[in-house]
Amino acid sequence: MGVEVKIVPDNAALARAAAQEFHHVAEDAVRERGRFSVALSGGNTPRTVYSLLASEHRQLPWNSIHIFFGDERHVPPDDPESNFRMASESLLSKVPIPQSNVHRIRAELDAEAASMQYEQELREFFHLVDHDWPHFDLIFLGLGDDGHTASLFPGSKALTDESSRVTANWVEKFQTFRITLTFPVLNHAAEVVFLVSGASKARILSEVLRPGVRKFPAQNVQPENGRLLWLVDQDAGSLLRFATTPTP
Ligand code: 6PG
């Protein structure tokens, strides 16, 4: 499946488009399979998406929605740096989702232990055996200024991990571990949506989407049988030099 790039006017339009995509994929998954599995991204960009889901998409079948995380900082769930805390404050605490449907990364544990615990959580939820990969219905991802996504940072060990589903990845520049899903898991999803907003991302986005040599981790996100959608606002897309589908 090809790469779709949708440019929307601004961050608010990006949040609306992402929330609608979540809603759409969730309804299809629940109708067809009785449940919807989604991995949320961290960082700042998705916060407005999560808030909009909480305020304008309350009618979703939250009982059948299972929330996972693409990655987590190595901090307890109440830490200001915690992706779980961000998602909880902006979405999870505001919608009628059963707590058992929220599968957070237990990053208060030792990094390796947290990674192994999450691997077990995936195995149980997706009924994985041997070397099966989980098939998320939807994965939200962000793009860092250095071309990282989830916690798959340039020069880090996890970039070449083709056997684990989750890994504790040492990030030299932050001198800390991050717990992250690996590329094979990202690339076995039915749909991956990158959320990219703001002028500060324009240069890296234009380099990541330039066809040719893969230099950046985010370029390794190529779903095998899934859809890859880049939802980008105009500021972030200002340096793109190829046909995109501007969305009104
Ligand atoms: C994290 C994220 C990370 C994020 C990018 C973009 O834990 O930080 O998962 O991959 O998506 O760093 O972050 P911003 O949206 O804050 O620019």
PDB file of C-alpha atoms and ligand atoms in Angstrom:
ATOM      1  CA  MET A   1       0.000   0.000   0.000  1.00  0.00           C
ATOM      2  CA  GLY A   2       1.305   3.480  -0.885  1.00  0.00           C
ATOM      3  CA  VAL A   3       1.999   6.380   1.422  1.00  0.00           C
ATOM      4  CA  GLU A   4      -0.793   8.911   1.822  1.00  0.00           C
ATOM      5  CA  VAL A   5       0.018  12.439   2.912  1.00  0.00           C
ATOM      6  CA  LYS A   6      -2.893  14.656   3.907  1.00  0.00           C
ATOM      7  CA  ILE A   7      -2.190  18.313   4.617  1.00  0.00           C
ATOM      8  CA  VAL A   8      -4.689  20.176   6.759  1.00  0.00           C
ATOM      9  CA  PRO A   9      -4.719  23.915   7.511  1.00  0.00           C
ATOM     10  CA  ASP A  10      -3.641  23.867  11.164  1.00  0.00           C
ATOM     11  CA  ASN A  11      -3.244  21.950  14.448  1.00  0.00           C
ATOM     12  CA  ALA A  12      -6.967  22.110  15.216  1.00  0.00           C
ATOM     13  CA  ALA A  13      -7.817  20.625  11.802  1.00  0.00           C
ATOM     14  CA  LEU A  14      -5.156  17.970  12.384  1.00  0.00           C
ATOM     15  CA  ALA A  15      -6.810  16.995  15.671  1.00  0.00           C
ATOM     16  CA  ARG A  16     -10.234  16.809  13.987  1.00  0.00           C
ATOM     17  CA  ALA A  17      -8.924  14.652  11.135  1.00  0.00           C
ATOM     18  CA  ALA A  18      -7.067  12.326  13.523  1.00  0.00           C
ATOM     19  CA  ALA A  19     -10.065  11.976  15.854  1.00  0.00           C
ATOM     20  CA  GLN A  20     -12.321  11.183  12.885  1.00  0.00           C
ATOM     21  CA  GLU A  21      -9.846   8.574  11.664  1.00  0.00           C
ATOM     22  CA  PHE A  22      -9.779   6.993  15.148  1.00  0.00           C
ATOM     23  CA  HIS A  23     -13.597   7.009  15.218  1.00  0.00           C
ATOM     24  CA  HIS A  24     -13.896   5.526  11.752  1.00  0.00           C
ATOM     25  CA  VAL A  25     -11.373   2.717  12.283  1.00  0.00           C
ATOM     26  CA  ALA A  26     -12.783   1.978  15.763  1.00  0.00           C
ATOM     27  CA  GLU A  27     -16.347   1.559  14.479  1.00  0.00           C
ATOM     28  CA  ASP A  28     -15.208  -0.736  11.659  1.00  0.00           C
ATOM     29  CA  ALA A  29     -13.084  -2.884  13.972  1.00  0.00           C
ATOM     30  CA  VAL A  30     -15.803  -3.272  16.593  1.00  0.00           C
ATOM     31  CA  ARG A  31     -18.421  -4.059  13.928  1.00  0.00           C
ATOM     32  CA  GLU A  32     -16.170  -6.631  12.206  1.00  0.00           C
ATOM     33  CA  ARG A  33     -14.233  -8.120  15.131  1.00  0.00           C
ATOM     34  CA  GLY A  34     -16.019  -7.044  18.297  1.00  0.00           C
ATOM     35  CA  ARG A  35     -13.089  -4.944  19.552  1.00  0.00           C
ATOM     36  CA  PHE A  36     -10.688  -2.182  18.543  1.00  0.00           C
ATOM     37  CA  SER A  37      -6.982  -2.185  19.454  1.00  0.00           C
ATOM     38  CA  VAL A  38      -5.060   1.073  19.204  1.00  0.00           C
ATOM     39  CA  ALA A  39      -1.563   2.143  20.274  1.00  0.00           C
ATOM     40  CA  LEU A  40      -1.343   5.807  21.264  1.00  0.00           C
ATOM     41  CA  SER A  41       1.670   8.021  20.672  1.00  0.00           C
ATOM     42  CA  GLY A  42       3.191  10.263  23.293  1.00  0.00           C
ATOM     43  CA  GLY A  43       4.777  13.680  23.092  1.00  0.00           C
ATOM     44  CA  ASN A  44       2.764  16.906  22.671  1.00  0.00           C
ATOM     45  CA  THR A  45       1.160  16.737  19.230  1.00  0.00           C
ATOM     46  CA  PRO A  46      -1.521  14.087  20.066  1.00  0.00           C
ATOM     47  CA  ARG A  47      -2.781  15.840  23.218  1.00  0.00           C
ATOM     48  CA  THR A  48      -5.340  17.913  21.218  1.00  0.00           C
ATOM     49  CA  VAL A  49      -6.477  14.755  19.410  1.00  0.00           C
ATOM     50  CA  TYR A  50      -7.117  12.957  22.695  1.00  0.00           C
ATOM     51  CA  SER A  51      -8.964  15.945  24.142  1.00  0.00           C
ATOM     52  CA  LEU A  52     -11.211  16.077  21.072  1.00  0.00           C
ATOM     53  CA  LEU A  53     -11.936  12.340  21.314  1.00  0.00           C
ATOM     54  CA  ALA A  54     -13.016  12.923  24.908  1.00  0.00           C
ATOM     55  CA  SER A  55     -15.200  15.933  24.128  1.00  0.00           C
ATOM     56  CA  GLU A  56     -16.665  15.118  20.688  1.00  0.00           C
ATOM     57  CA  HIS A  57     -16.483  11.298  20.347  1.00  0.00           C
ATOM     58  CA  ARG A  58     -18.015  10.110  23.602  1.00  0.00           C
ATOM     59  CA  GLN A  59     -20.538   7.970  21.710  1.00  0.00           C
ATOM     60  CA  LEU A  60     -17.761   5.572  20.659  1.00  0.00           C
ATOM     61  CA  PRO A  61     -18.147   1.981  22.015  1.00  0.00           C
ATOM     62  CA  TRP A  62     -15.503   2.530  24.717  1.00  0.00           C
ATOM     63  CA  ASN A  63     -16.357  -0.846  26.248  1.00  0.00           C
ATOM     64  CA  SER A  64     -14.846  -2.503  23.165  1.00  0.00           C
ATOM     65  CA  ILE A  65     -11.877  -0.163  22.758  1.00  0.00           C
ATOM     66  CA  HIS A  66      -8.465  -1.307  24.001  1.00  0.00           C
ATOM     67  CA  ILE A  67      -5.803   1.347  24.500  1.00  0.00           C
ATOM     68  CA  PHE A  68      -2.111   0.495  24.269  1.00  0.00           C
ATOM     69  CA  PHE A  69       0.963   2.753  24.062  1.00  0.00           C
ATOM     70  CA  GLY A  70       3.590   2.854  21.317  1.00  0.00           C
ATOM     71  CA  ASP A  71       6.242   3.829  23.834  1.00  0.00           C
ATOM     72  CA  GLU A  72       6.792   5.218  27.300  1.00  0.00           C
ATOM     73  CA  ARG A  73       9.371   7.242  29.133  1.00  0.00           C
ATOM     74  CA  HIS A  74      11.049   5.403  32.023  1.00  0.00           C
ATOM     75  CA  VAL A  75       9.013   7.218  34.681  1.00  0.00           C
ATOM     76  CA  PRO A  76       6.086   6.419  37.018  1.00  0.00           C
ATOM     77  CA  PRO A  77       2.528   7.002  35.655  1.00  0.00           C
ATOM     78  CA  ASP A  78       2.052  10.225  37.646  1.00  0.00           C
ATOM     79  CA  ASP A  79       5.266  11.816  36.365  1.00  0.00           C
ATOM     80  CA  PRO A  80       4.820  14.943  34.174  1.00  0.00           C
ATOM     81  CA  GLU A  81       6.936  13.184  31.506  1.00  0.00           C
ATOM     82  CA  SER A  82       4.648  10.126  31.420  1.00  0.00           C
ATOM     83  CA  ASN A  83       2.833   9.444  28.117  1.00  0.00           C
ATOM     84  CA  PHE A  84       0.232   7.513  30.107  1.00  0.00           C
ATOM     85  CA  ARG A  85      -0.381  10.568  32.297  1.00  0.00           C
ATOM     86  CA  MET A  86      -0.811  12.795  29.248  1.00  0.00           C
ATOM     87  CA  ALA A  87      -3.292  10.359  27.671  1.00  0.00           C
ATOM     88  CA  SER A  88      -5.077   9.828  30.964  1.00  0.00           C
ATOM     89  CA  GLU A  89      -5.528  13.549  31.651  1.00  0.00           C
ATOM     90  CA  SER A  90      -6.629  14.406  28.098  1.00  0.00           C
ATOM     91  CA  LEU A  91      -8.734  11.313  27.286  1.00  0.00           C
ATOM     92  CA  LEU A  92      -8.832   8.188  29.441  1.00  0.00           C
ATOM     93  CA  SER A  93     -10.121   9.865  32.613  1.00  0.00           C
ATOM     94  CA  LYS A  94     -12.898  11.541  30.604  1.00  0.00           C
ATOM     95  CA  VAL A  95     -14.510   8.663  28.702  1.00  0.00           C
ATOM     96  CA  PRO A  96     -16.355   5.552  29.976  1.00  0.00           C
ATOM     97  CA  ILE A  97     -13.549   3.116  29.172  1.00  0.00           C
ATOM     98  CA  PRO A  98     -13.130   0.158  31.543  1.00  0.00           C
ATOM     99  CA  GLN A  99      -9.792   0.347  33.355  1.00  0.00           C
ATOM    100  CA  SER A 100      -9.037  -3.210  32.196  1.00  0.00           C
ATOM    101  CA  ASN A 101      -9.135  -1.891  28.597  1.00  0.00           C
ATOM    102  CA  VAL A 102      -6.239   0.472  29.281  1.00  0.00           C
ATOM    103  CA  HIS A 103      -2.995  -1.414  28.759  1.00  0.00           C
ATOM    104  CA  ARG A 104      -0.307   0.940  30.017  1.00  0.00           C
ATOM    105  CA  ILE A 105       3.441   0.279  30.044  1.00  0.00           C
ATOM    106  CA  ARG A 106       4.488  -0.199  33.685  1.00  0.00           C
ATOM    107  CA  ALA A 107       7.430   2.158  33.345  1.00  0.00           C
ATOM    108  CA  GLU A 108       7.757   2.542  37.096  1.00  0.00           C
ATOM    109  CA  LEU A 109       9.434  -0.880  36.995  1.00  0.00           C
ATOM    110  CA  ASP A 110      13.003  -1.597  35.929  1.00  0.00           C
ATOM    111  CA  ALA A 111      13.108  -0.890  32.174  1.00  0.00           C
ATOM    112  CA  GLU A 112      13.777  -4.497  31.177  1.00  0.00           C
ATOM    113  CA  ALA A 113      11.050  -5.763  33.512  1.00  0.00           C
ATOM    114  CA  ALA A 114       8.578  -3.189  32.124  1.00  0.00           C
ATOM    115  CA  SER A 115       9.392  -4.286  28.595  1.00  0.00           C
ATOM    116  CA  MET A 116       8.933  -7.977  29.417  1.00  0.00           C
ATOM    117  CA  GLN A 117       5.668  -7.263  31.240  1.00  0.00           C
ATOM    118  CA  TYR A 118       4.332  -5.417  28.186  1.00  0.00           C
ATOM    119  CA  GLU A 119       5.462  -8.195  25.881  1.00  0.00           C
ATOM    120  CA  GLN A 120       3.377 -10.561  28.056  1.00  0.00           C
ATOM    121  CA  GLU A 121       0.415  -8.167  27.921  1.00  0.00           C
ATOM    122  CA  LEU A 122       0.564  -8.206  24.103  1.00  0.00           C
ATOM    123  CA  ARG A 123       0.900 -11.979  23.998  1.00  0.00           C
ATOM    124  CA  GLU A 124      -2.212 -12.434  26.159  1.00  0.00           C
ATOM    125  CA  PHE A 125      -4.365  -9.794  24.477  1.00  0.00           C
ATOM    126  CA  PHE A 126      -3.544 -10.863  20.908  1.00  0.00           C
ATOM    127  CA  HIS A 127      -3.270 -14.590  21.780  1.00  0.00           C
ATOM    128  CA  LEU A 128       0.207 -14.675  20.290  1.00  0.00           C
ATOM    129  CA  VAL A 129       2.186 -17.887  20.000  1.00  0.00           C
ATOM    130  CA  ASP A 130       5.812 -18.377  18.979  1.00  0.00           C
ATOM    131  CA  HIS A 131       6.899 -15.513  16.754  1.00  0.00           C
ATOM    132  CA  ASP A 132       3.471 -14.127  15.917  1.00  0.00           C
ATOM    133  CA  TRP A 133       3.220 -10.373  15.614  1.00  0.00           C
ATOM    134  CA  PRO A 134       0.283  -8.463  17.084  1.00  0.00           C
ATOM    135  CA  HIS A 135      -1.999  -6.786  14.504  1.00  0.00           C
ATOM    136  CA  PHE A 136      -3.102  -3.467  15.912  1.00  0.00           C
ATOM    137  CA  ASP A 137      -6.095  -1.937  14.169  1.00  0.00           C
ATOM    138  CA  LEU A 138      -4.501   1.500  14.477  1.00  0.00           C
ATOM    139  CA  ILE A 139      -1.211   2.973  15.663  1.00  0.00           C
ATOM    140  CA  PHE A 140      -0.659   6.711  16.149  1.00  0.00           C
ATOM    141  CA  LEU A 141       2.940   7.875  15.793  1.00  0.00           C
ATOM    142  CA  GLY A 142       4.758  11.171  16.065  1.00  0.00           C
ATOM    143  CA  LEU A 143       7.920  12.445  14.408  1.00  0.00           C
ATOM    144  CA  GLY A 144      10.832  13.828  16.396  1.00  0.00           C
ATOM    145  CA  ASP A 145      13.147  16.565  15.094  1.00  0.00           C
ATOM    146  CA  ASP A 146      15.851  13.900  14.674  1.00  0.00           C
ATOM    147  CA  GLY A 147      13.588  11.606  12.686  1.00  0.00           C
ATOM    148  CA  HIS A 148      12.759   9.278  15.568  1.00  0.00           C
ATOM    149  CA  THR A 149       9.311   7.786  16.060  1.00  0.00           C
ATOM    150  CA  ALA A 150       7.883   6.017  19.107  1.00  0.00           C
ATOM    151  CA  SER A 151      11.170   5.621  21.039  1.00  0.00           C
ATOM    152  CA  LEU A 152      13.110   4.331  18.059  1.00  0.00           C
ATOM    153  CA  PHE A 153      15.909   6.898  18.100  1.00  0.00           C
ATOM    154  CA  PRO A 154      18.775   7.323  15.612  1.00  0.00           C
ATOM    155  CA  GLY A 155      21.770   5.200  16.605  1.00  0.00           C
ATOM    156  CA  SER A 156      19.857   3.198  19.214  1.00  0.00           C
ATOM    157  CA  LYS A 157      19.878  -0.608  19.570  1.00  0.00           C
ATOM    158  CA  ALA A 158      16.150  -1.054  18.989  1.00  0.00           C
ATOM    159  CA  LEU A 159      16.478   0.078  15.358  1.00  0.00           C
ATOM    160  CA  THR A 160      17.742  -3.353  14.361  1.00  0.00           C
ATOM    161  CA  ASP A 161      15.618  -5.430  16.739  1.00  0.00           C
ATOM    162  CA  GLU A 162      13.648  -7.741  14.431  1.00  0.00           C
ATOM    163  CA  SER A 163      12.715 -10.355  17.059  1.00  0.00           C
ATOM    164  CA  SER A 164      11.244  -8.532  20.079  1.00  0.00           C
ATOM    165  CA  ARG A 165       7.785  -7.017  20.175  1.00  0.00           C
ATOM    166  CA  VAL A 166       8.680  -4.562  22.936  1.00  0.00           C
ATOM    167  CA  THR A 167      12.134  -3.464  24.048  1.00  0.00           C
ATOM    168  CA  ALA A 168      13.877  -1.328  26.657  1.00  0.00           C
ATOM    169  CA  ASN A 169      15.881   1.013  24.457  1.00  0.00           C
ATOM    170  CA  TRP A 170      18.798   3.054  25.838  1.00  0.00           C
ATOM    171  CA  VAL A 171      18.637   6.616  24.469  1.00  0.00           C
ATOM    172  CA  GLU A 172      22.107   8.103  24.695  1.00  0.00           C
ATOM    173  CA  LYS A 173      21.079  11.745  24.272  1.00  0.00           C
ATOM    174  CA  PHE A 174      18.618  11.532  27.149  1.00  0.00           C
ATOM    175  CA  GLN A 175      20.820   9.157  29.207  1.00  0.00           C
ATOM    176  CA  THR A 176      17.781   7.058  29.972  1.00  0.00           C
ATOM    177  CA  PHE A 177      15.844   4.022  28.812  1.00  0.00           C
ATOM    178  CA  ARG A 178      12.578   4.241  26.895  1.00  0.00           C
ATOM    179  CA  ILE A 179      10.204   1.284  26.506  1.00  0.00           C
ATOM    180  CA  THR A 180       9.012   1.011  22.925  1.00  0.00           C
ATOM    181  CA  LEU A 181       7.199  -1.166  20.429  1.00  0.00           C
ATOM    182  CA  THR A 182       9.576  -2.364  17.721  1.00  0.00           C
ATOM    183  CA  PHE A 183       9.418  -1.821  13.944  1.00  0.00           C
ATOM    184  CA  PRO A 184       7.981  -5.299  13.195  1.00  0.00           C
ATOM    185  CA  VAL A 185       5.011  -4.518  15.478  1.00  0.00           C
ATOM    186  CA  LEU A 186       4.497  -1.110  13.863  1.00  0.00           C
ATOM    187  CA  ASN A 187       4.720  -2.706  10.413  1.00  0.00           C
ATOM    188  CA  HIS A 188       2.137  -5.400  11.199  1.00  0.00           C
ATOM    189  CA  ALA A 189      -0.552  -2.854  12.022  1.00  0.00           C
ATOM    190  CA  ALA A 190      -3.641  -2.525   9.791  1.00  0.00           C
ATOM    191  CA  GLU A 191      -3.179   1.257   9.845  1.00  0.00           C
ATOM    192  CA  VAL A 192      -0.445   3.619  10.996  1.00  0.00           C
ATOM    193  CA  VAL A 193      -1.119   7.354  11.238  1.00  0.00           C
ATOM    194  CA  PHE A 194       1.710   9.856  11.734  1.00  0.00           C
ATOM    195  CA  LEU A 195       0.649  13.136  13.358  1.00  0.00           C
ATOM    196  CA  VAL A 196       2.998  15.992  12.502  1.00  0.00           C
ATOM    197  CA  SER A 197       2.385  19.614  13.413  1.00  0.00           C
ATOM    198  CA  GLY A 198       4.286  22.907  13.382  1.00  0.00           C
ATOM    199  CA  ALA A 199       6.991  24.705  11.426  1.00  0.00           C
ATOM    200  CA  SER A 200       9.707  23.132  13.591  1.00  0.00           C
ATOM    201  CA  LYS A 201       8.978  19.796  11.919  1.00  0.00           C
ATOM    202  CA  ALA A 202       9.012  21.077   8.316  1.00  0.00           C
ATOM    203  CA  ARG A 203      12.652  20.220   7.562  1.00  0.00           C
ATOM    204  CA  ILE A 204      12.695  16.753   9.068  1.00  0.00           C
ATOM    205  CA  LEU A 205       9.329  15.912   7.493  1.00  0.00           C
ATOM    206  CA  SER A 206      10.528  16.931   4.011  1.00  0.00           C
ATOM    207  CA  GLU A 207      13.635  14.743   4.463  1.00  0.00           C
ATOM    208  CA  VAL A 208      11.711  11.755   5.851  1.00  0.00           C
ATOM    209  CA  LEU A 209       9.189  11.833   2.991  1.00  0.00           C
ATOM    210  CA  ARG A 210      11.832  12.362   0.295  1.00  0.00           C
ATOM    211  CA  PRO A 211      11.963   9.114  -1.700  1.00  0.00           C
ATOM    212  CA  GLY A 212      15.295   7.321  -1.772  1.00  0.00           C
ATOM    213  CA  VAL A 213      17.876   6.552   0.911  1.00  0.00           C
ATOM    214  CA  ARG A 214      16.482   5.685   4.344  1.00  0.00           C
ATOM    215  CA  LYS A 215      18.384   7.832   6.839  1.00  0.00           C
ATOM    216  CA  PHE A 216      15.808   8.273   9.576  1.00  0.00           C
ATOM    217  CA  PRO A 217      14.053   5.758  11.872  1.00  0.00           C
ATOM    218  CA  ALA A 218      10.575   7.015  10.897  1.00  0.00           C
ATOM    219  CA  GLN A 219      11.292   5.956   7.307  1.00  0.00           C
ATOM    220  CA  ASN A 220      11.334   2.325   8.448  1.00  0.00           C
ATOM    221  CA  VAL A 221       7.628   2.468   9.238  1.00  0.00           C
ATOM    222  CA  GLN A 222       6.257   0.706   6.160  1.00  0.00           C
ATOM    223  CA  PRO A 223       3.224  -1.420   7.092  1.00  0.00           C
ATOM    224  CA  GLU A 224       3.451  -4.754   5.241  1.00  0.00           C
ATOM    225  CA  ASN A 225      -0.285  -5.071   4.542  1.00  0.00           C
ATOM    226  CA  GLY A 226      -1.501  -1.904   6.136  1.00  0.00           C
ATOM    227  CA  ARG A 227      -2.310   1.698   5.419  1.00  0.00           C
ATOM    228  CA  LEU A 228       0.265   4.417   6.114  1.00  0.00           C
ATOM    229  CA  LEU A 229      -1.186   7.904   6.492  1.00  0.00           C
ATOM    230  CA  TRP A 230       0.733  11.096   7.249  1.00  0.00           C
ATOM    231  CA  LEU A 231      -1.589  13.709   8.762  1.00  0.00           C
ATOM    232  CA  VAL A 232       0.300  16.958   8.542  1.00  0.00           C
ATOM    233  CA  ASP A 233      -0.588  20.576   9.134  1.00  0.00           C
ATOM    234  CA  GLN A 234       0.366  23.293   6.668  1.00  0.00           C
ATOM    235  CA  ASP A 235       3.285  24.607   8.754  1.00  0.00           C
ATOM    236  CA  ALA A 236       4.849  21.162   9.036  1.00  0.00           C
ATOM    237  CA  GLY A 237       4.171  20.510   5.352  1.00  0.00           C
ATOM    238  CA  SER A 238       5.546  23.827   4.121  1.00  0.00           C
ATOM    239  CA  LEU A 239       8.679  22.266   2.547  1.00  0.00           C
ATOM    240  CA  LEU A 240       6.991  19.309   0.883  1.00  0.00           C
ATOM    241  CA  ARG A 241       7.562  19.406  -2.868  1.00  0.00           C
ATOM    242  CA  PHE A 242       5.250  16.748  -4.176  1.00  0.00           C
ATOM    243  CA  ALA A 243       1.537  16.297  -4.858  1.00  0.00           C
ATOM    244  CA  THR A 244      -0.444  15.848  -1.669  1.00  0.00           C
ATOM    245  CA  THR A 245      -4.171  15.817  -1.064  1.00  0.00           C
ATOM    246  CA  PRO A 246      -4.987  19.087   0.685  1.00  0.00           C
ATOM    247  CA  THR A 247      -7.959  18.428   2.951  1.00  0.00           C
ATOM    248  CA  PRO A 248     -10.448  21.317   3.348  1.00  0.00           C
TER     249      PRO A 248
HETATM  250  C1  6PG B   1       7.418  10.291  22.972  1.00  0.00           C
HETATM  251  C2  6PG B   1       6.844   9.941  21.641  1.00  0.00           C
HETATM  252  C3  6PG B   1       7.727  10.466  20.527  1.00  0.00           C
HETATM  253  C4  6PG B   1       6.986  11.658  19.971  1.00  0.00           C
HETATM  254  C5  6PG B   1       7.904  12.538  19.138  1.00  0.00           C
HETATM  255  C6  6PG B   1       7.183  13.794  18.682  1.00  0.00           C
HETATM  256  O1  6PG B   1       7.294   9.527  23.908  1.00  0.00           O
HETATM  257  O2  6PG B   1       7.958  11.385  23.052  1.00  0.00           O
HETATM  258  O3  6PG B   1       6.288   8.799  21.503  1.00  0.00           O
HETATM  259  O4  6PG B   1       8.008   9.569  19.539  1.00  0.00           O
HETATM  260  O5  6PG B   1       5.901  11.227  19.204  1.00  0.00           O
HETATM  261  O6  6PG B   1       8.997  12.877  19.949  1.00  0.00           O
HETATM  262  O7  6PG B   1       6.862  14.506  19.823  1.00  0.00           O
HETATM  263  P1  6PG B   1       6.027  15.889  19.764  1.00  0.00           P
HETATM  264  O8  6PG B   1       4.672  15.566  19.305  1.00  0.00           O
HETATM  265  O9  6PG B   1       6.060  16.348  21.176  1.00  0.00           O
HETATM  266  O10 6PG B   1       6.736  16.800  18.803  1.00  0.00           O
END
